[in-house]
Amino acid sequence: MKKLIVPIITACLLMPTKASAADSLATSITYDLTTEAAVGTGRHTAYQLVTNRHHILATRPNTAYARAAIKLQQPITTDFAFSAMADGVASVHADHKAYLQQCFARLDFKEFFAEVGASEPHPAVRNEVLSAGLFANGTNAKPVPQVHVGTREFWNVPLTAKWVQIHFDFGYGKFLDNAYREAPAHRGGDASRAYATGAFYHQKHLYIRTNPTKPFFFTAGIEHAVQFGGTSHAMVGGEMQSKEKKANLKAFWNVILPLGDAHYFENEALEDWVYGNHVGMMTCQFGFNIDRHHQLNAYLDNPFEDGSGIRKSNGSDGLWGIEYANSAPGRQLVRGAVVEYFQSTNQCGPLHWDSGDYPEPARSEITDKVTGNDNYYNHMFYVSYSHYGMTPGIALITSPIYNTDADNTFHDNRVKAWHLGINGELTTHLSYIIKGSYREGWGTYSQPLTTKNHSFDAMLQALYRKGPWQLSAAYAFDRGNIYGNCSTFNFKISFHGKIL
Amino acid sequence: MARFFKHTLAICCLLLTACQEGGEAGDLFGQWRLTETSIHDSQLTVDNTYLSFSGSIALFRCPGKNEVFAKFQRSADSLFIQCTSIYGSPADTAFVEQVFHMKPFTDIRVKVDAIGGERLAISQGERQWLFRKY
């Protein structure tokens, strides 16, 4: 492999001087310039404007950013292509001031890719614009840099006559928000609260689908994300002590499946009954092609945390949805629509009892075992499944960045919510998006809310595209006691240009 | 093909409803918030105290203050609860007997007067407890 690197790089460098505009192996360098502002009243920028946008827009009210991205695409052969991108953001009155949102290098071979760096992920299933999101590997948080391989789209498995397609991704990375987690400001202003730094990241997904061009088709799959390794810092006996978890080859292997340490209690490592913080979902989706251009999908994304939930032992928890998709050419008043119900209240039950967790005589007095209180997205070692305060999963579980006490844990992960989304084109250049969610929250099992949370969050957005320009204007609001009463006007201008 | 998908959908629905962890607790399963306890027409409204059931395990909880695990058995409308103090703390006994007013700590016997939807009513002699699913 090392012997190939130099020739490939040399070929990449030489290619631009030899390519012409008509050559299929021509170098392409494009850029995107964007500026966006959100102004209004209330404690936050309205929820629907921030959610599932890779945390590009700040949660703080009255914020703006300027963004510049440059992308290189270099075909090497008809099957191989190299691409790279650098995408920087500068913000005002924002959660982050200046940073690289994306920076990656990627090699494509036919339907497959290998990539190094941080890139904004796009869901293999679920409508990226309209859906409430994915439980494990969503689009709500800043990208986590990683090394990963996968398929670009669904890939026809050979020798199945196009009856079986798969979509997969597999990678390892590292969370970068150590300073964010360590800052007392993100521990409720209390320097004695526990936090974790240096966590590694593993993610994968596998979707298997039958032929989607047939009248009926079926998709099943699994997504899995893990925090592992790293160091936990917690008060023990009045003193902040650090406890490190190894991230050696054995750890990288162990996190592929939610395996654990059978001797965790003897090793004083309660968190190792399953090694790492595992979150994931299993998907079951039925598709119906009404005709060549119109499709209906019904799906269930079942969440799991560690091993719980994999057996569907969490009642009705999950994202239940119906999606309508319209791929007809030309102007379509309704291009897509989703109706979704999300529930995370069951969590495999209100309590967890494993006698091995406790000393005698309790261990012998209650010998039955009940695994529950999954406490979605929180973890005793890694504190929370979050990146810079935002959940990489489904945003209907309120991210820690919104906590009024600025604590970095999820305070309200028992949620029931309805979500609607619809988009379409009004004219050739003008399109719209309407989204709305209503949710109720009960806190967590360990810390129930004394008063139930509720919020209604909606957005109306118009987008105008002409040539390289895109302009959008939106109004969004929140009403309730989760984000408070917020009203936000949003404006965005983008320009897509080409250097080569 | 349509029949295949109908059968698959039916099987999925069965599987989805079949496997609740701790479902052996029956209609007691879940977390119940104590809203009121009364004795001899004297009512006491309580706040932020919970009794949870899953499998054969119960949990008395006042968030941030106290948690006491217990075994329980149910026979018709009779409910038997045996609490365990993990570290042998008198505070655990006081929590169950004085905050919940359920006694004795290791052998609580109560009657389930009504359970349905979001409401649970239990009694022990003259004392009654009302819970709401939370």
XYZ file of C-alpha atoms in Angstrom:
634
model
C 0.000 0.000 0.000
C 2.845 2.400 0.893
C 4.355 1.823 -2.547
C 1.192 3.052 -4.195
C 0.841 6.292 -2.237
C 3.631 8.218 -3.985
C 2.541 7.299 -7.528
C -1.066 8.180 -6.723
C -0.139 11.566 -5.280
C 2.182 12.223 -8.211
C -0.592 11.354 -10.613
C -2.924 13.729 -8.759
C -0.441 16.570 -9.009
C 0.277 16.005 -12.688
C -3.305 15.470 -13.772
C -4.486 19.126 -13.714
C -1.811 20.191 -16.229
C -2.797 17.482 -18.653
C -6.595 17.684 -18.422
C -8.907 19.657 -20.639
C -12.469 20.808 -19.956
C -13.833 18.017 -22.079
C -11.645 15.353 -20.455
C -13.588 13.036 -18.097
C -10.518 12.956 -15.842
C -10.494 16.741 -15.470
C -9.695 18.297 -12.141
C -12.563 20.146 -10.555
C -12.123 22.781 -7.877
C -15.294 24.381 -6.594
C -16.085 26.665 -3.723
C -19.096 27.647 -1.677
C -19.501 30.920 0.167
C -22.316 31.230 2.660
C -23.459 33.752 5.180
C -26.397 33.240 7.508
C -27.972 35.307 10.251
C -30.651 34.441 12.796
C -32.266 37.263 14.728
C -35.181 37.286 17.079
C -36.384 37.074 20.639
C -36.081 34.448 23.317
C -33.325 32.428 24.978
C -32.317 30.518 21.841
C -32.351 30.461 18.082
C -35.569 28.592 17.325
C -35.172 24.822 17.479
C -36.109 23.903 13.889
C -33.486 26.300 12.471
C -30.665 24.683 14.440
C -31.630 21.040 14.404
C -30.101 18.451 12.075
C -27.759 20.945 10.438
C -24.496 19.626 11.907
C -24.553 22.390 14.540
C -23.565 24.983 11.939
C -25.975 27.570 13.347
C -25.582 28.483 16.994
C -28.211 27.792 19.620
C -27.633 31.259 21.053
C -30.085 33.894 19.851
C -29.083 36.663 17.431
C -26.177 34.899 15.799
C -24.527 34.855 12.393
C -21.731 33.154 10.577
C -19.716 33.303 7.374
C -18.581 30.091 5.788
C -16.150 29.257 3.016
C -15.592 25.802 1.630
C -13.283 24.699 -1.145
C -13.490 21.254 -2.693
C -11.086 19.453 -4.991
C -12.268 16.521 -7.085
C -9.723 14.628 -9.114
C -10.649 11.532 -11.088
C -7.649 9.212 -11.284
C -9.143 6.588 -13.565
C -12.715 5.845 -14.586
C -13.093 3.856 -11.356
C -10.893 5.778 -8.923
C -11.378 9.363 -7.824
C -9.766 11.511 -5.190
C -11.458 14.415 -3.441
C -10.639 16.752 -0.588
C -12.395 19.568 1.147
C -11.642 22.331 3.613
C -14.677 24.118 5.082
C -14.165 26.904 7.621
C -16.652 28.932 9.632
C -16.384 32.219 11.508
C -19.298 33.112 13.801
C -20.494 35.909 16.005
C -22.430 35.439 19.215
C -22.182 31.732 18.676
C -21.412 28.510 20.486
C -18.070 28.494 18.628
C -16.227 31.433 17.077
C -13.964 30.097 14.340
C -13.388 26.497 13.395
C -13.048 23.953 10.621
C -16.443 22.372 10.129
C -15.135 19.892 7.552
C -11.682 18.837 6.493
C -11.201 15.531 4.764
C -9.512 13.571 2.013
C -11.355 10.802 0.264
C -10.698 8.070 -2.258
C -13.610 6.674 -4.242
C -13.508 3.357 -6.053
C -16.681 2.623 -7.987
C -19.424 2.485 -5.351
C -17.009 2.394 -2.402
C -15.009 5.025 -0.560
C -12.320 5.457 2.040
C -12.135 8.759 3.867
C -9.973 10.433 6.482
C -11.092 13.532 8.330
C -14.285 15.228 9.392
C -17.166 15.413 6.939
C -20.832 16.084 7.451
C -22.569 12.709 7.298
C -25.694 12.141 5.234
C -28.218 9.530 6.334
C -28.580 6.404 4.228
C -32.222 6.165 5.271
C -34.566 8.918 6.463
C -35.298 12.155 4.722
C -32.379 14.398 5.606
C -34.400 17.605 5.189
C -37.690 16.625 6.780
C -37.164 13.766 9.246
C -36.697 14.229 12.993
C -33.421 12.353 12.630
C -31.585 9.178 13.531
C -31.048 7.842 17.042
C -27.345 7.009 16.750
C -25.591 8.586 13.760
C -27.654 11.617 12.952
C -26.889 15.011 11.499
C -27.414 17.154 14.590
C -23.864 17.598 15.918
C -20.573 18.747 14.488
C -18.810 16.044 12.489
C -16.458 13.791 14.446
C -13.171 13.269 12.579
C -12.659 9.640 11.697
C -11.182 7.134 9.302
C -13.940 5.200 7.642
C -14.872 3.109 4.647
C -18.211 2.348 3.119
C -20.529 2.522 0.156
C -21.578 5.824 -1.364
C -25.095 4.654 -2.114
C -26.950 1.365 -1.919
C -24.855 -1.189 -3.808
C -26.241 -4.127 -5.753
C -24.772 -7.275 -4.294
C -23.326 -9.358 -7.142
C -25.086 -12.582 -8.166
C -28.424 -11.472 -6.660
C -29.899 -10.118 -9.918
C -30.274 -6.711 -8.205
C -32.565 -8.239 -5.590
C -30.257 -7.466 -2.679
C -28.602 -4.121 -2.049
C -26.465 -3.067 0.871
C -25.301 0.236 2.288
C -22.590 0.205 4.910
C -20.115 2.424 6.714
C -17.445 1.455 9.254
C -14.981 3.701 10.991
C -13.072 4.885 14.026
C -12.501 8.435 15.140
C -12.009 10.719 18.103
C -14.179 13.301 19.810
C -12.550 16.731 19.882
C -14.615 18.474 22.543
C -12.264 17.875 25.490
C -11.950 21.558 26.379
C -15.728 21.957 26.120
C -16.356 19.038 28.483
C -13.663 20.080 30.916
C -14.806 23.687 31.274
C -16.654 24.157 34.575
C -19.137 26.278 32.645
C -20.311 23.075 30.965
C -20.497 21.197 34.229
C -23.218 23.328 35.673
C -20.610 25.801 36.910
C -19.471 23.138 39.368
C -15.839 22.106 39.002
C -16.525 19.022 41.131
C -18.854 17.422 38.592
C -17.602 14.464 36.614
C -16.518 14.744 32.994
C -14.712 12.622 30.431
C -12.076 13.554 27.874
C -10.196 11.884 25.046
C -12.962 9.502 24.102
C -12.572 7.536 20.901
C -15.428 6.992 18.483
C -16.584 3.985 16.561
C -19.520 3.948 14.203
C -20.952 1.616 11.696
C -24.137 0.929 9.865
C -25.402 -1.796 7.604
C -28.617 -1.629 5.636
C -29.925 -4.441 3.464
C -32.631 -3.653 0.950
C -34.598 -5.591 -1.637
C -34.968 -4.214 -5.148
C -36.468 -0.718 -4.676
C -37.875 -0.571 -8.184
C -40.380 -3.329 -7.471
C -43.876 -2.435 -6.205
C -42.988 -3.498 -2.658
C -39.558 -3.489 -1.086
C -38.121 -3.998 2.354
C -35.172 -2.472 4.168
C -33.633 -3.676 7.396
C -30.534 -2.435 9.085
C -28.601 -1.436 12.119
C -26.675 1.656 13.163
C -24.228 1.588 16.016
C -22.069 4.249 17.663
C -19.675 3.885 20.572
C -17.650 6.111 22.864
C -14.651 4.209 24.245
C -11.216 4.727 25.685
C -10.612 8.162 27.134
C -10.333 9.328 30.726
C -13.008 9.916 33.294
C -12.513 12.609 35.933
C -14.700 12.325 39.029
C -14.683 13.320 42.651
C -13.713 10.454 44.955
C -13.374 11.192 48.641
C -13.329 14.923 48.056
C -10.591 14.722 45.463
C -10.843 14.812 41.643
C -9.456 11.510 40.419
C -8.845 10.323 36.867
C -9.543 6.880 35.561
C -8.257 5.939 32.126
C -9.650 3.345 29.780
C -7.207 1.819 27.344
C -7.823 2.314 23.650
C -5.576 -0.473 22.443
C -6.211 -2.923 19.614
C -8.224 -5.135 21.930
C -10.491 -2.201 22.783
C -10.950 -1.363 19.104
C -12.007 -4.967 18.559
C -14.251 -5.186 21.653
C -16.397 -2.189 20.722
C -17.476 -3.669 17.417
C -20.023 -5.626 19.446
C -21.415 -4.526 22.852
C -19.315 -6.999 24.825
C -18.335 -6.571 28.420
C -16.159 -7.572 31.320
C -17.607 -10.491 33.282
C -15.450 -9.486 36.277
C -16.365 -5.816 36.241
C -17.497 -5.794 39.850
C -14.267 -7.278 41.174
C -12.282 -4.792 39.078
C -14.315 -1.852 40.458
C -15.321 -1.063 36.891
C -19.096 -0.961 36.974
C -19.053 0.873 33.668
C -17.371 -2.122 31.996
C -20.272 -4.505 32.279
C -20.476 -3.414 28.657
C -17.222 -1.874 27.434
C -17.790 1.647 26.122
C -20.964 3.666 25.711
C -23.016 1.995 22.996
C -25.984 3.601 21.318
C -27.699 2.394 18.233
C -30.843 1.646 16.358
C -32.314 -1.165 14.337
C -34.464 -0.248 11.388
C -37.319 -1.998 9.708
C -38.830 -0.234 6.693
C -41.489 -1.179 4.169
C -41.626 0.654 0.859
C -44.411 0.849 -1.690
C -43.943 2.348 -5.153
C -47.272 3.958 -6.028
C -45.900 4.490 -9.507
C -42.575 5.295 -11.138
C -42.232 8.640 -9.349
C -44.201 8.329 -6.119
C -43.247 6.245 -3.138
C -44.511 5.574 0.372
C -42.324 4.256 3.180
C -43.351 3.087 6.639
C -40.578 2.545 9.151
C -39.597 1.898 12.706
C -36.200 2.879 14.102
C -35.824 0.951 17.365
C -33.238 2.459 19.734
C -30.868 0.448 21.864
C -28.412 1.476 24.545
C -25.685 -1.037 25.440
C -27.379 -4.420 25.021
C -30.831 -3.335 26.112
C -33.396 -2.648 23.463
C -31.806 -4.960 20.911
C -34.395 -7.555 21.960
C -37.135 -4.902 21.470
C -37.597 -4.944 25.219
C -38.314 -1.221 25.291
C -42.023 -1.253 24.574
C -43.029 1.290 21.955
C -39.803 3.292 22.094
C -38.524 4.333 18.720
C -39.168 6.537 15.729
C -42.322 5.426 13.929
C -42.803 7.129 10.599
C -44.454 7.358 7.234
C -42.742 9.141 4.369
C -44.010 10.196 0.988
C -41.403 10.868 -1.712
C -42.009 12.392 -5.130
C -39.228 12.161 -7.695
C -41.209 13.423 -10.680
C -39.360 15.980 -12.825
C -40.382 19.612 -12.961
C -42.140 21.700 -10.370
C -43.881 19.620 -7.701
C -46.005 21.316 -5.087
C -45.273 18.473 -2.686
C -41.845 16.951 -3.149
C -41.779 15.091 0.149
C -43.652 14.672 3.405
C -43.062 12.838 6.657
C -45.216 12.125 9.690
C -43.297 10.700 12.619
C -43.973 9.706 16.217
C -41.012 9.420 18.541
C -41.054 7.832 21.964
C -38.224 7.268 24.429
C -40.158 6.923 27.696
C -39.957 3.165 28.198
C -36.159 2.610 28.207
C -36.724 -1.085 29.055
C -38.377 -0.167 32.326
C -37.932 2.209 35.265
C -35.195 0.394 37.136
C -32.073 -1.667 36.766
C -31.121 -4.355 39.255
C -28.188 -6.711 38.896
C -27.209 -8.281 42.191
C -23.570 -8.315 41.040
C -23.555 -4.524 41.290
C -24.093 -4.605 45.060
C -22.377 -6.070 48.110
C -23.772 -8.664 50.482
C -26.291 -9.085 51.954
C -28.272 -7.229 49.254
C -26.693 -9.407 46.579
C -28.203 -12.524 48.098
C -31.511 -10.973 49.184
C -32.608 -9.934 45.680
C -31.271 -12.428 43.164
C -33.637 -11.714 40.270
C -32.273 -9.535 37.501
C -33.980 -6.694 35.685
C -32.114 -4.628 33.120
C -33.688 -1.270 32.455
C -33.428 2.457 33.124
C -31.379 2.723 29.941
C -31.010 6.467 30.480
C -30.626 7.155 26.763
C -27.523 9.172 25.831
C -26.216 9.458 29.423
C -23.368 7.309 30.701
C -21.656 6.845 34.046
C -18.140 7.069 32.533
C -18.542 9.260 29.423
C -21.220 11.468 31.019
C -23.145 11.970 27.770
C -23.269 10.991 24.111
C -22.714 14.485 22.845
C -20.277 16.532 20.794
C -19.843 20.142 21.853
C -23.085 19.897 23.795
C -25.234 18.640 20.921
C -26.413 15.088 20.553
C -25.172 13.352 17.386
C -28.435 11.413 17.596
C -32.037 12.528 17.564
C -32.580 16.125 18.597
C -36.043 15.508 20.029
C -34.104 14.409 23.118
C -33.039 17.870 24.243
C -29.297 18.343 23.917
C -27.225 19.352 26.990
C -26.300 22.670 25.360
C -29.838 23.831 26.164
C -29.621 23.013 29.884
C -30.321 26.101 31.944
C -27.704 24.963 34.468
C -25.221 24.383 31.599
C -24.660 20.801 32.761
C -23.414 18.420 30.038
C -25.862 15.599 30.726
C -29.245 14.873 29.199
C -31.894 16.001 31.654
C -34.925 14.991 29.652
C -34.497 11.762 27.700
C -38.010 10.375 28.345
C -39.868 12.022 25.515
C -42.976 11.571 23.429
C -43.150 13.687 20.277
C -45.002 14.149 17.031
C -43.133 15.541 14.038
C -44.337 16.674 10.629
C -42.393 17.884 7.634
C -43.317 18.829 4.092
C -41.456 20.442 1.231
C -42.058 21.260 -2.407
C -41.641 23.791 -5.173
C -43.829 26.827 -5.695
C -42.099 27.920 -8.909
C -39.107 26.741 -10.903
C -36.776 28.691 -8.642
C -38.749 28.952 -5.389
C -39.248 26.094 -2.959
C -40.471 25.786 0.610
C -39.997 23.705 3.736
C -42.457 23.491 6.602
C -41.576 21.540 9.742
C -43.210 21.231 13.126
C -42.730 19.154 16.276
C -44.713 18.838 19.480
C -43.060 17.041 22.332
C -43.552 16.234 25.982
C -40.816 15.192 28.347
C -40.763 13.590 31.789
C -37.060 14.010 32.613
C -35.132 10.837 33.330
C -36.148 7.894 35.497
C -33.521 8.839 38.084
C -34.369 12.544 38.012
C -38.001 12.945 36.939
C -39.143 16.464 36.218
C -41.465 17.884 38.837
C -43.420 19.528 36.004
C -43.679 17.844 32.634
C -41.789 19.537 29.796
C -43.604 20.516 26.634
C -42.732 22.429 23.505
C -44.200 23.183 20.110
C -41.541 24.105 17.558
C -42.259 25.065 13.960
C -40.556 26.574 10.951
C -41.556 27.969 7.573
C -38.740 28.456 5.093
C -38.618 29.713 1.502
C -35.615 28.972 -0.716
C -34.810 30.712 -3.970
C -32.258 29.204 -6.338
C -31.000 30.779 -9.513
C -27.756 29.803 -11.141
C -24.986 29.739 -8.536
C -27.000 31.738 -6.018
C -29.250 30.449 -3.287
C -31.194 32.697 -0.948
C -33.407 31.576 1.859
C -35.606 33.261 4.408
C -37.329 31.550 7.289
C -39.408 32.203 10.335
C -39.341 29.725 13.217
C -40.700 29.741 16.733
C -40.778 27.707 19.932
C -43.562 27.770 22.478
C -43.222 25.894 25.743
C -40.980 25.383 28.742
C -38.088 23.523 27.073
C -36.577 26.294 24.953
C -38.880 29.002 26.240
C -40.806 31.204 23.868
C -38.472 31.971 20.980
C -39.137 33.671 17.664
C -36.411 33.794 15.038
C -36.104 35.289 11.584
C -33.401 33.675 9.506
C -31.650 34.795 6.310
C -29.075 32.921 4.316
C -27.173 33.669 1.109
C -24.990 31.119 -0.662
C -22.866 31.220 -3.785
C -21.453 28.166 -5.516
C -18.496 28.874 -7.756
C -16.024 26.997 -9.860
C -12.307 27.627 -10.105
C -11.519 24.697 -12.392
C -45.062 -10.660 -3.040
C -47.800 -8.618 -1.379
C -48.694 -11.610 0.805
C -45.027 -11.955 1.790
C -44.920 -8.384 2.986
C -48.241 -8.733 4.830
C -46.941 -11.791 6.691
C -43.651 -10.039 7.449
C -45.523 -7.015 8.795
C -47.732 -9.217 10.992
C -44.705 -11.033 12.426
C -42.955 -7.752 13.100
C -45.992 -6.425 14.970
C -46.098 -9.555 17.126
C -42.400 -9.306 17.901
C -42.626 -5.642 18.737
C -45.271 -6.190 21.397
C -43.872 -9.406 22.817
C -40.645 -8.525 24.552
C -41.057 -5.776 27.210
C -38.243 -6.035 29.763
C -39.743 -6.444 33.210
C -43.173 -7.051 31.749
C -43.803 -9.796 34.312
C -44.905 -6.986 36.636
C -48.091 -6.825 34.580
C -50.150 -3.666 34.903
C -47.958 -2.522 37.804
C -45.026 -2.142 35.394
C -43.610 1.359 35.212
C -42.827 4.355 37.364
C -45.603 5.719 39.588
C -45.510 9.141 41.181
C -47.086 9.305 44.627
C -49.611 12.118 44.506
C -51.472 11.682 47.760
C -51.565 9.570 50.884
C -54.417 9.692 53.384
C -55.505 8.164 56.652
C -58.698 8.729 58.579
C -59.818 11.474 56.141
C -56.545 13.294 56.682
C -54.863 13.851 53.334
C -51.193 14.501 52.774
C -50.022 15.661 49.379
C -46.521 14.467 48.668
C -44.118 15.551 46.015
C -41.303 14.012 44.078
C -41.563 10.484 45.447
C -41.903 7.480 43.199
C -42.592 3.774 43.378
C -41.506 1.719 40.369
C -42.160 -1.887 39.382
C -40.329 -4.017 36.828
C -40.157 -7.816 36.708
C -40.228 -8.888 40.368
C -38.315 -5.833 41.609
C -39.709 -2.630 43.098
C -37.933 0.643 43.754
C -38.851 3.381 46.211
C -37.239 6.599 45.091
C -36.961 10.219 46.105
C -34.649 11.641 43.418
C -31.378 12.919 44.729
C -32.147 11.734 48.247
C -32.977 8.089 48.642
C -33.451 4.853 46.737
C -34.573 1.552 48.241
C -34.902 -1.648 46.218
C -37.365 -4.379 47.079
C -38.730 -7.704 45.920
C -42.469 -7.888 45.370
C -45.115 -10.487 44.676
C -48.703 -9.927 43.594
C -51.580 -12.314 44.148
C -54.938 -11.084 42.883
C -55.369 -7.692 44.646
C -52.751 -8.400 47.341
C -49.296 -6.919 47.002
C -46.357 -8.094 49.126
C -43.171 -6.024 49.225
C -39.885 -6.896 50.985
C -37.401 -4.014 51.047
C -33.629 -4.350 51.209
C -31.227 -1.773 52.574
C -28.073 -2.090 50.467
C -25.763 -0.637 53.109
C -27.921 -1.360 56.163
C -28.740 2.313 56.622
C -31.501 3.338 59.079
C -32.275 6.154 56.653
C -33.591 3.570 54.196
C -36.022 2.194 56.750
C -37.109 5.710 57.722
C -37.590 6.612 54.066
C -40.003 3.760 53.378
C -41.830 3.775 56.721
C -42.024 7.526 57.363
C -42.052 9.144 53.945
C -44.099 6.477 52.172
C -45.789 5.357 55.402
C -45.452 1.741 54.274
C -44.461 -0.654 57.054
C -42.870 -2.809 58.213
C -39.806 -2.330 56.000
C -39.154 -6.011 55.291
C -42.767 -7.194 55.008
C -45.166 -4.659 53.510
C -48.620 -6.012 52.705
C -51.023 -3.753 50.831
C -54.152 -4.089 48.769
C -54.455 -2.883 45.180
C -57.814 -1.078 45.204
C -57.747 0.141 41.613
C -55.345 0.163 38.721
C -56.024 1.363 35.223
C -54.683 3.759 32.672
C -52.569 6.245 34.489
C -53.892 5.690 38.037
C -53.006 3.308 40.866
C -54.724 3.185 44.263
C -53.469 0.951 47.062
C -54.414 0.721 50.716
C -53.321 -0.795 53.991
C -55.995 -0.681 56.645
C -57.167 2.914 56.918
C -54.278 4.336 54.918
C -54.553 4.915 51.188
C -52.032 5.873 48.551
C -52.794 7.356 45.163
C -50.245 7.146 42.364
C -50.096 8.517 38.843
C -48.035 6.965 36.057
C -45.042 9.155 35.324
